[in-house]
Short mmCIF file of C-alpha atoms in Angstrom, two decimals:
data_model
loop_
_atom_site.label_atom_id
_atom_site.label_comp_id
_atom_site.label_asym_id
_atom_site.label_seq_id
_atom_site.Cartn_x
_atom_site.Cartn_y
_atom_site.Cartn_z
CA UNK A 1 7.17 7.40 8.40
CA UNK A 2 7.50 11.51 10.34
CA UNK A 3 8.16 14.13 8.60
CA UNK A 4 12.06 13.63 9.79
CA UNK A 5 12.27 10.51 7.86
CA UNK A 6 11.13 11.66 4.99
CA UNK A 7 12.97 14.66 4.57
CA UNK A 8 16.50 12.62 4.65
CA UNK A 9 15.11 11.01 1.22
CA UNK A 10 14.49 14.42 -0.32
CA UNK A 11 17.40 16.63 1.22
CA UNK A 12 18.83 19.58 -0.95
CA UNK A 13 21.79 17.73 -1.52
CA UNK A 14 19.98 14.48 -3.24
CA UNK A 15 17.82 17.01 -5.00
CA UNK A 16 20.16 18.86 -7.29
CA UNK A 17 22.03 16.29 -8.83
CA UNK A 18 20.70 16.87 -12.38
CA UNK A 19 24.09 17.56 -13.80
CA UNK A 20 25.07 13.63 -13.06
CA UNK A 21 23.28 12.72 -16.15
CA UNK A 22 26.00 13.93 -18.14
CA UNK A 23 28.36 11.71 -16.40
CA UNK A 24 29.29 8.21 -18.07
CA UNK A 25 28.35 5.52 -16.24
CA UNK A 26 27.65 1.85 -16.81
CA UNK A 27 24.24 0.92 -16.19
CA UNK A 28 23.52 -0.60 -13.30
CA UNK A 29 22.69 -4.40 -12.91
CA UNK A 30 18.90 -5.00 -12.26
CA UNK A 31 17.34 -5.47 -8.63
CA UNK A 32 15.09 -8.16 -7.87
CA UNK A 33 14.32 -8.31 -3.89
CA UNK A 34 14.56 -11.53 -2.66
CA UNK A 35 12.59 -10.82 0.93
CA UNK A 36 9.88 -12.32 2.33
CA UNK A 37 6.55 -10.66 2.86
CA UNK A 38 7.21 -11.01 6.39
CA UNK A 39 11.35 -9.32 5.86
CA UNK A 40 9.61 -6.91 4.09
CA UNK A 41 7.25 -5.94 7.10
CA UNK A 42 9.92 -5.74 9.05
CA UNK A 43 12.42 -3.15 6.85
CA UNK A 44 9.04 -1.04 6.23
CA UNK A 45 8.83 -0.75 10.71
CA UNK A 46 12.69 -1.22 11.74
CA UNK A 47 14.83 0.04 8.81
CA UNK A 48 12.21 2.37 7.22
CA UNK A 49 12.87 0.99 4.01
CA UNK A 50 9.32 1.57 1.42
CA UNK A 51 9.33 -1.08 -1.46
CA UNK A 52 7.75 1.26 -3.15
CA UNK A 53 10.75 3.91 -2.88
CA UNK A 54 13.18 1.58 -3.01
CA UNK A 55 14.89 2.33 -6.18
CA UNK A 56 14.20 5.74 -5.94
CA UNK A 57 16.07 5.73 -2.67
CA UNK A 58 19.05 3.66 -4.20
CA UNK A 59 19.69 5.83 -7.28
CA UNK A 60 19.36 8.86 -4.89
CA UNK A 61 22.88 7.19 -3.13
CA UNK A 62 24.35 6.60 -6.83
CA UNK A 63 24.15 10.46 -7.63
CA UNK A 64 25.52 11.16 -4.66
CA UNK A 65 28.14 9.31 -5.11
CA UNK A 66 28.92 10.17 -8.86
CA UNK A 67 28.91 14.02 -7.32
CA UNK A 68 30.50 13.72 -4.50
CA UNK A 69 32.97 11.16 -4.97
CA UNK A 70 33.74 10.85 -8.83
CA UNK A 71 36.81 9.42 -8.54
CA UNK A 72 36.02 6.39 -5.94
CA UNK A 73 36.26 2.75 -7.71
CA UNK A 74 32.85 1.01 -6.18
CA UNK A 75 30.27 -1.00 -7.31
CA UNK A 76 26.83 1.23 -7.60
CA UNK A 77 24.74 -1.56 -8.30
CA UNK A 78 21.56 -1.70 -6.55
CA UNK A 79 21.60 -4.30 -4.22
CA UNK A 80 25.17 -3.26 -3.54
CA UNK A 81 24.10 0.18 -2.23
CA UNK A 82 20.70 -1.13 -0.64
CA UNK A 83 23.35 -2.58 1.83
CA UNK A 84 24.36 1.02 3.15
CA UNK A 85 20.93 2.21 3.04
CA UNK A 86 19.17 -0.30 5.36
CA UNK A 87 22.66 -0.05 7.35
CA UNK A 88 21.99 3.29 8.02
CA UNK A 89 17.99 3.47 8.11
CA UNK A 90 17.79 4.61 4.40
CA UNK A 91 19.43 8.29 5.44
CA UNK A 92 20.79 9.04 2.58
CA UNK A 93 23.89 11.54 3.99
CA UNK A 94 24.38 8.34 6.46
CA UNK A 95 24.68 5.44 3.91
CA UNK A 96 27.27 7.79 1.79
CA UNK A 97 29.49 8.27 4.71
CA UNK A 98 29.32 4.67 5.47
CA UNK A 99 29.66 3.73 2.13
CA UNK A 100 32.85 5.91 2.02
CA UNK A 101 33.94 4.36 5.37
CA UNK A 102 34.01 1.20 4.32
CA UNK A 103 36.28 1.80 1.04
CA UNK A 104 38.59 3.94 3.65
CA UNK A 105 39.12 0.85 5.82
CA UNK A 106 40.07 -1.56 3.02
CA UNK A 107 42.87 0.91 1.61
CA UNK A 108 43.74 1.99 4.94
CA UNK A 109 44.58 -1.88 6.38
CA UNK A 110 45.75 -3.63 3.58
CA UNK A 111 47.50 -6.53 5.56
CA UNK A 112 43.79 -7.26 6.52
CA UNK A 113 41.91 -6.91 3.01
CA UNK A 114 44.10 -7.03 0.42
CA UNK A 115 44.03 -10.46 -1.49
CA UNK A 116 40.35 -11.37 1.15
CA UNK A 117 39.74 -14.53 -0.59
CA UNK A 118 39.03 -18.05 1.15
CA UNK A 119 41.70 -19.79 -0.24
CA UNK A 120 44.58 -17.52 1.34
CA UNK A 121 42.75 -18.30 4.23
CA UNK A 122 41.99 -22.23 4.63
CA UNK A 123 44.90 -22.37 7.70
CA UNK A 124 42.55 -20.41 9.58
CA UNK A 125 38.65 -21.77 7.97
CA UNK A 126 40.77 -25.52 9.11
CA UNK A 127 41.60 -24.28 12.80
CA UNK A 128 37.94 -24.11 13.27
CA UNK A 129 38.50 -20.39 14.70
CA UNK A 130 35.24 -19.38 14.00
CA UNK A 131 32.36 -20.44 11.71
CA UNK A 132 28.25 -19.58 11.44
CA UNK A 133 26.11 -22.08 13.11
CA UNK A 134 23.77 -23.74 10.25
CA UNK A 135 20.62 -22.25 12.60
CA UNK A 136 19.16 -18.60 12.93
CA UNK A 137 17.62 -17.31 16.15
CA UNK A 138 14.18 -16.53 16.64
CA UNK A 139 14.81 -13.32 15.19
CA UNK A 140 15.99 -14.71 12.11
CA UNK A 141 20.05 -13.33 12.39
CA UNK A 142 22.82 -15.69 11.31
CA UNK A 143 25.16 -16.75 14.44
CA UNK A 144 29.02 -16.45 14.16
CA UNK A 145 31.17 -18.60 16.41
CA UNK A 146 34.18 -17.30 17.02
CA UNK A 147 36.26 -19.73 19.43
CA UNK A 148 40.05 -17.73 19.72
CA UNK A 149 41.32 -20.82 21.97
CA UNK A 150 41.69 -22.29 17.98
CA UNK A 151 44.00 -19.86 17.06
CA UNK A 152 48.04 -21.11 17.49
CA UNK A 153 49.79 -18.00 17.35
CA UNK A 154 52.99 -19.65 16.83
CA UNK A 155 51.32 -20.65 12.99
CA UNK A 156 49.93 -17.09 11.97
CA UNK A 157 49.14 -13.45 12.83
CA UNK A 158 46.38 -12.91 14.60
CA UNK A 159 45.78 -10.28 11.43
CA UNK A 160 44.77 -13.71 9.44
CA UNK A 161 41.86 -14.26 12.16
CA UNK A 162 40.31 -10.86 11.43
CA UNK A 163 40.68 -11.21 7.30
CA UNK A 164 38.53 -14.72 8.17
CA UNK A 165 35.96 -12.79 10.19
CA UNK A 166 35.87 -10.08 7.65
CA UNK A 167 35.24 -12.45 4.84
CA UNK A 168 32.69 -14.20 6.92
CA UNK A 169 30.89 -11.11 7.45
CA UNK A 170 31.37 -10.00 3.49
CA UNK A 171 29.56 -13.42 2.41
CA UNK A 172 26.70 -13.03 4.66
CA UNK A 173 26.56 -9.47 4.07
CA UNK A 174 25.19 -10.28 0.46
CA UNK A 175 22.20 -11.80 1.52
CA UNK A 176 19.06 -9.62 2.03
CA UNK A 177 18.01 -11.64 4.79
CA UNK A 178 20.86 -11.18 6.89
CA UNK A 179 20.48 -7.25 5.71
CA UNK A 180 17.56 -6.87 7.39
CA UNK A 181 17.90 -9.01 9.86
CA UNK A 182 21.28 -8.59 11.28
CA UNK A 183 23.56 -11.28 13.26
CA UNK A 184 24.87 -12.39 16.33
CA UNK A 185 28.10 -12.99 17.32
CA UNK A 186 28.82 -16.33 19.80
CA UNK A 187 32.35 -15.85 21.10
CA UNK A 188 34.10 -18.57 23.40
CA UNK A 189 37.17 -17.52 25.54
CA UNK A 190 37.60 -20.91 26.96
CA UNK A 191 41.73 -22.22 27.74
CA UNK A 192 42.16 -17.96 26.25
CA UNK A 193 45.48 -17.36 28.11
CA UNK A 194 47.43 -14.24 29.00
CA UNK A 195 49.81 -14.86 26.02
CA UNK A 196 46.98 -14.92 23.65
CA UNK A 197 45.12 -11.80 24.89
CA UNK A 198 48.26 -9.28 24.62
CA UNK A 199 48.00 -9.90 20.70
CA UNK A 200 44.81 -8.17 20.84
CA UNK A 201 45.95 -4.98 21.37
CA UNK A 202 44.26 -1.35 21.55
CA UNK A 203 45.73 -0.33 18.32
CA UNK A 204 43.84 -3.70 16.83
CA UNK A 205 41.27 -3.83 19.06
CA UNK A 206 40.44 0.29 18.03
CA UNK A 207 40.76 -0.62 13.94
CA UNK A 208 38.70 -3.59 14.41
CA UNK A 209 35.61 -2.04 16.33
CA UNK A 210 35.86 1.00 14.02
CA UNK A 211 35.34 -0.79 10.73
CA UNK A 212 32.61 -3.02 12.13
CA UNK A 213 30.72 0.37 14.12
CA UNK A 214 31.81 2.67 11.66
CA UNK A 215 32.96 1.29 8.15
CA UNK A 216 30.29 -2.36 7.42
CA UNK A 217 26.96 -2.56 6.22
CA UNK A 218 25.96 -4.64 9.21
CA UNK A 219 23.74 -4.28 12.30
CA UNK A 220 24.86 -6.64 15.03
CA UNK A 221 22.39 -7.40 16.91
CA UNK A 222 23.91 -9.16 20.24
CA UNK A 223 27.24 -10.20 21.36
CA UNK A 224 27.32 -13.44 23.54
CA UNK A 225 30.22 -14.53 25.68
CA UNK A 226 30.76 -17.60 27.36
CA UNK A 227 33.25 -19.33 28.88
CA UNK A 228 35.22 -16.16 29.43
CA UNK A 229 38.17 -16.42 31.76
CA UNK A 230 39.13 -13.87 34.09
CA UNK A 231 41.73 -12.31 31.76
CA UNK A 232 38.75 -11.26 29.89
CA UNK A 233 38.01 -8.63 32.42
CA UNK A 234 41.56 -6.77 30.90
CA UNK A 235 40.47 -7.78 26.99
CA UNK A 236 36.96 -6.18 27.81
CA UNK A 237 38.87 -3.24 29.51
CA UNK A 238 40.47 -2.42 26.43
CA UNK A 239 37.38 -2.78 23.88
CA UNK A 240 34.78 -0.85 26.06
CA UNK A 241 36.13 2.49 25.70
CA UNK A 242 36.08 2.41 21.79
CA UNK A 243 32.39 0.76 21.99
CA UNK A 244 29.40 3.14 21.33
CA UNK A 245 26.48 2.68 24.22
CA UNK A 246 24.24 0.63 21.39
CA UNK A 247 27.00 -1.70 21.32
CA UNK A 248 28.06 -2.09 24.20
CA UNK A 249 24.46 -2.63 25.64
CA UNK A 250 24.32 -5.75 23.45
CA UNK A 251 27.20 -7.68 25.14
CA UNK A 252 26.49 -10.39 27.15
CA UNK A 253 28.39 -12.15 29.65
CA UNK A 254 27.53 -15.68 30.38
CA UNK A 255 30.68 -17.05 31.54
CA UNK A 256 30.22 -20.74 32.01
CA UNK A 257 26.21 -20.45 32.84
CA UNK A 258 25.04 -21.80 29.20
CA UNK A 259 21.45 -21.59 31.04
CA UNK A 260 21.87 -18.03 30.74
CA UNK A 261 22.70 -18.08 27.04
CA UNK A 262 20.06 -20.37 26.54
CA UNK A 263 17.40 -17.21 27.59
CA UNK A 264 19.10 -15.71 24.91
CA UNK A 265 19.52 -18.09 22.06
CA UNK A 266 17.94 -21.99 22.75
CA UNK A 267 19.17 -25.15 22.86
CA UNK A 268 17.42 -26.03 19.91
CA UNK A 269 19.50 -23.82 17.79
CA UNK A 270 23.24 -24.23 19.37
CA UNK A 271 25.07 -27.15 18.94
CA UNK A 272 26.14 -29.63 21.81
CA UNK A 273 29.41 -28.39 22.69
CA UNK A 274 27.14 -25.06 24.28
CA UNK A 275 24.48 -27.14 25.61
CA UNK A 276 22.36 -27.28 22.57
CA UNK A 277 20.33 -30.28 21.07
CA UNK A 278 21.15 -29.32 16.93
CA UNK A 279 24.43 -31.94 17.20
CA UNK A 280 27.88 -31.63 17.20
CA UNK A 281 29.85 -28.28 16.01
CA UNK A 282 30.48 -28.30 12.30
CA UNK A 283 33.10 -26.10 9.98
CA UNK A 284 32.66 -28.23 7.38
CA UNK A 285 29.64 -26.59 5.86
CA UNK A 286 30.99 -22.74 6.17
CA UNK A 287 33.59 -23.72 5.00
CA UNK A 288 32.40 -25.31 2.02
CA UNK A 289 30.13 -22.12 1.59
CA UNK A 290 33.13 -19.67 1.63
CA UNK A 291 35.56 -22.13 -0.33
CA UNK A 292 32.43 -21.90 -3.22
CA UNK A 293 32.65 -18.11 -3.22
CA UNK A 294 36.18 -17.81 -4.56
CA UNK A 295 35.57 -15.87 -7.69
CA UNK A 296 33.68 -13.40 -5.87
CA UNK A 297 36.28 -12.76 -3.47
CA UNK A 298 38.63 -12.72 -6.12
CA UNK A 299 36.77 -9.34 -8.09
CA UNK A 300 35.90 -7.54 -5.59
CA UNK A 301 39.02 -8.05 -3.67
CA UNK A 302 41.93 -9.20 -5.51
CA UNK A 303 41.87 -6.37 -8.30
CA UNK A 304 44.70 -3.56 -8.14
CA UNK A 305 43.65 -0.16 -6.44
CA UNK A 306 43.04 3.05 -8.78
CA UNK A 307 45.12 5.61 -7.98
CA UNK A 308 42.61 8.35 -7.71
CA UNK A 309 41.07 6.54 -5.24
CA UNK A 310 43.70 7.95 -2.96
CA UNK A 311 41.35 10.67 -2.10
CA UNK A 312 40.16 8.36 0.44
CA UNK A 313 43.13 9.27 3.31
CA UNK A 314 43.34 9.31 7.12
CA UNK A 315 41.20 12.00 6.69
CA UNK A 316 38.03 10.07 5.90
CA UNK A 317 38.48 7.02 8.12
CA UNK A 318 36.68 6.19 11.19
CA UNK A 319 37.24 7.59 14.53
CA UNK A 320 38.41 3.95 15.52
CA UNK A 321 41.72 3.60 12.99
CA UNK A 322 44.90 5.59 13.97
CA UNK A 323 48.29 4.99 13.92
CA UNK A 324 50.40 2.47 15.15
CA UNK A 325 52.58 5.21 17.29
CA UNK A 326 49.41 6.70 18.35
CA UNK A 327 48.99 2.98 20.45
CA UNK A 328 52.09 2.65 21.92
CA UNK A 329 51.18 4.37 25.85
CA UNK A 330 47.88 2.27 25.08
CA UNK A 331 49.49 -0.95 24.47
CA UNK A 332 51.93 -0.38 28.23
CA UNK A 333 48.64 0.29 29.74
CA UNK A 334 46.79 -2.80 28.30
CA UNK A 335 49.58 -5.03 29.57
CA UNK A 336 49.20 -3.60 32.77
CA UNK A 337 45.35 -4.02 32.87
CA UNK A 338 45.99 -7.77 31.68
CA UNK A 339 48.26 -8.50 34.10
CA UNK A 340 46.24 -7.13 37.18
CA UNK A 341 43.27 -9.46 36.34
CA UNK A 342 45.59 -12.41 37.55
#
């Protein structure tokens, strides 16, 4: 590790946080890593994560937080905040921002995350809108299918998609594997019409990609579209400007050429339906997996707000979540752009 590296684990604002010991605090649940020898190769080169360090690294982020932020009602257990730090490459000033990002965008979208728990959601785990294919790629990342041709406006929001994909991500999330690792996201815009697409809107569209770039403990690692009509051209119009050049580097567009997706992810791995040899698509399982989680979702998610914890404003949020008014010349555009692509 340089020099650089390891001055973010030692920085004057970690080191002088001796007067935290006089704060009350429960102690912290126990950390047991659960990664391979090989996972554990690949933090030490890609995340610069040092077993070794680990802890010292995670109760580093605690004191921050119990100096910084006092008042904000979050889990500091360790393999809670180890999320942040191998999210952000173990900088310590990073993982607190994003750590504070991510408690931002729950209070700030509450239509999205308040009451996150599968069974509010089993309309849209039925539809088959999305789901995570029972295979990893070579690189060992998770694949979520999102398929929005599912989705019947006419029977929800399109605000109950995103709490499904957010509570996907939140389940695999808690697995040091996918940590580490990272996912990739499969989306099919077959039969997507024009009708469909306007729901996705820039104000949406900006909140969205700003809690996943900005506000989640995840590193996607490729975004793979097939099947994408020509409206997509407008959708992709609207979500390019908000995407930072990592991210938008890592989309894909296949359209209906699954020979080209299969460079990127093989048939051995992808189920029929994209020209894969693993069987038919299945919900079923997902399902079952997020259906099993309930409790979870129901403490971490389900539990009234503190009201100190309304230091965490507009102020503090993510480039990528504004105002509804702040949309409204974006949203005349976007219909414009949409409507041009036929």
């Amino acid at each position: 590790m340089s020099e650089e590296s390891d001055s973010l684990r030692t920085s004057p604002s970690v080191a002088s946080l001796s007067e935290n010991e006089l704060l009350p605090a429960p102690e912290p649940l126990g950390y047991v890593c659960s990664l391979t020898e090989e996972l554990v190769t690949k933090a030490k080169e890609e995340l610069q994560e040092k077993p070794e360090w680990r802890l010292r690294d995670v109760q580093a982020l605690r004191d921050m937080v119990r100096k910084e932020y006092p008042n904000l009602s979050t889990s500091l257990d360790d393999a809670f905040l180890l999320r942040f730090l191998r999210a952000r490459k173990f900088d310590y000033d990073r993982a607190l921002q994003l750590l504070v990002n991510y408690h931002s965008c729950r209070r700030s979208w509450p239509e999205v995350f308040n009451n996150l728990k599968p069974s509010a959601l089993k309309d849209v785990l039925a539809s088959g809108f999305l789901t995570v294919l029972p295979h990893t790629d070579p690189r060992g990342c998770h694949i979520l299918c999102i398929r929005p041709d599912r989705w019947i406006p006419s029977s929800y929001p399109i605000t109950e998609n995103i709490r499904a994909i957010y509570l996907t991500l939140e389940k695999l999330i808690q697995s040091e594997e996918t940590q580490v690792n990272g996912i990739v996201i499969l989306a099919d815009y077959k039969g997507v019409s024009l009708s469909k697409a306007s729901h996705f809107g820039p104000f949406i569209a900006k909140k969205v990609i700003g809690i996943l770039q900005d506000g989640f403990p995840i590193r996607i690692k490729a975004v793979h579209v097939v099947n994408e009509p020509r409206i997509f051209k407008g959708i992709f119009a609207i979500i390019k400007p908000f995407l930072k050049e990592k991210i938008a580097n890592r989309f894909f567009l296949h359209g209906s050429d699954l020979n080209s997706l299969h460079t990127n992810l093989p048939r051995s791995i992808l189920p029929k339906e994209y020209g894969g040899t693993a069987g038919e698509l299945d919900i079923t399982a997902w399902n079952e997996v997020l259906l099993a989680s309930e409790e979870v979702f129901v403490r971490e998610f389900c539990q009234p707000v503190p009201a100190c914890d309304s230091i965490l404003g507009e102020a503090l949020l993510p480039e990528g979540l504004t105002s509804d008014a702040q949309c409204d010349d974006s949203m005349r555009a976007m219909k414009s752009q949409l409507y041009s692509c036929y």
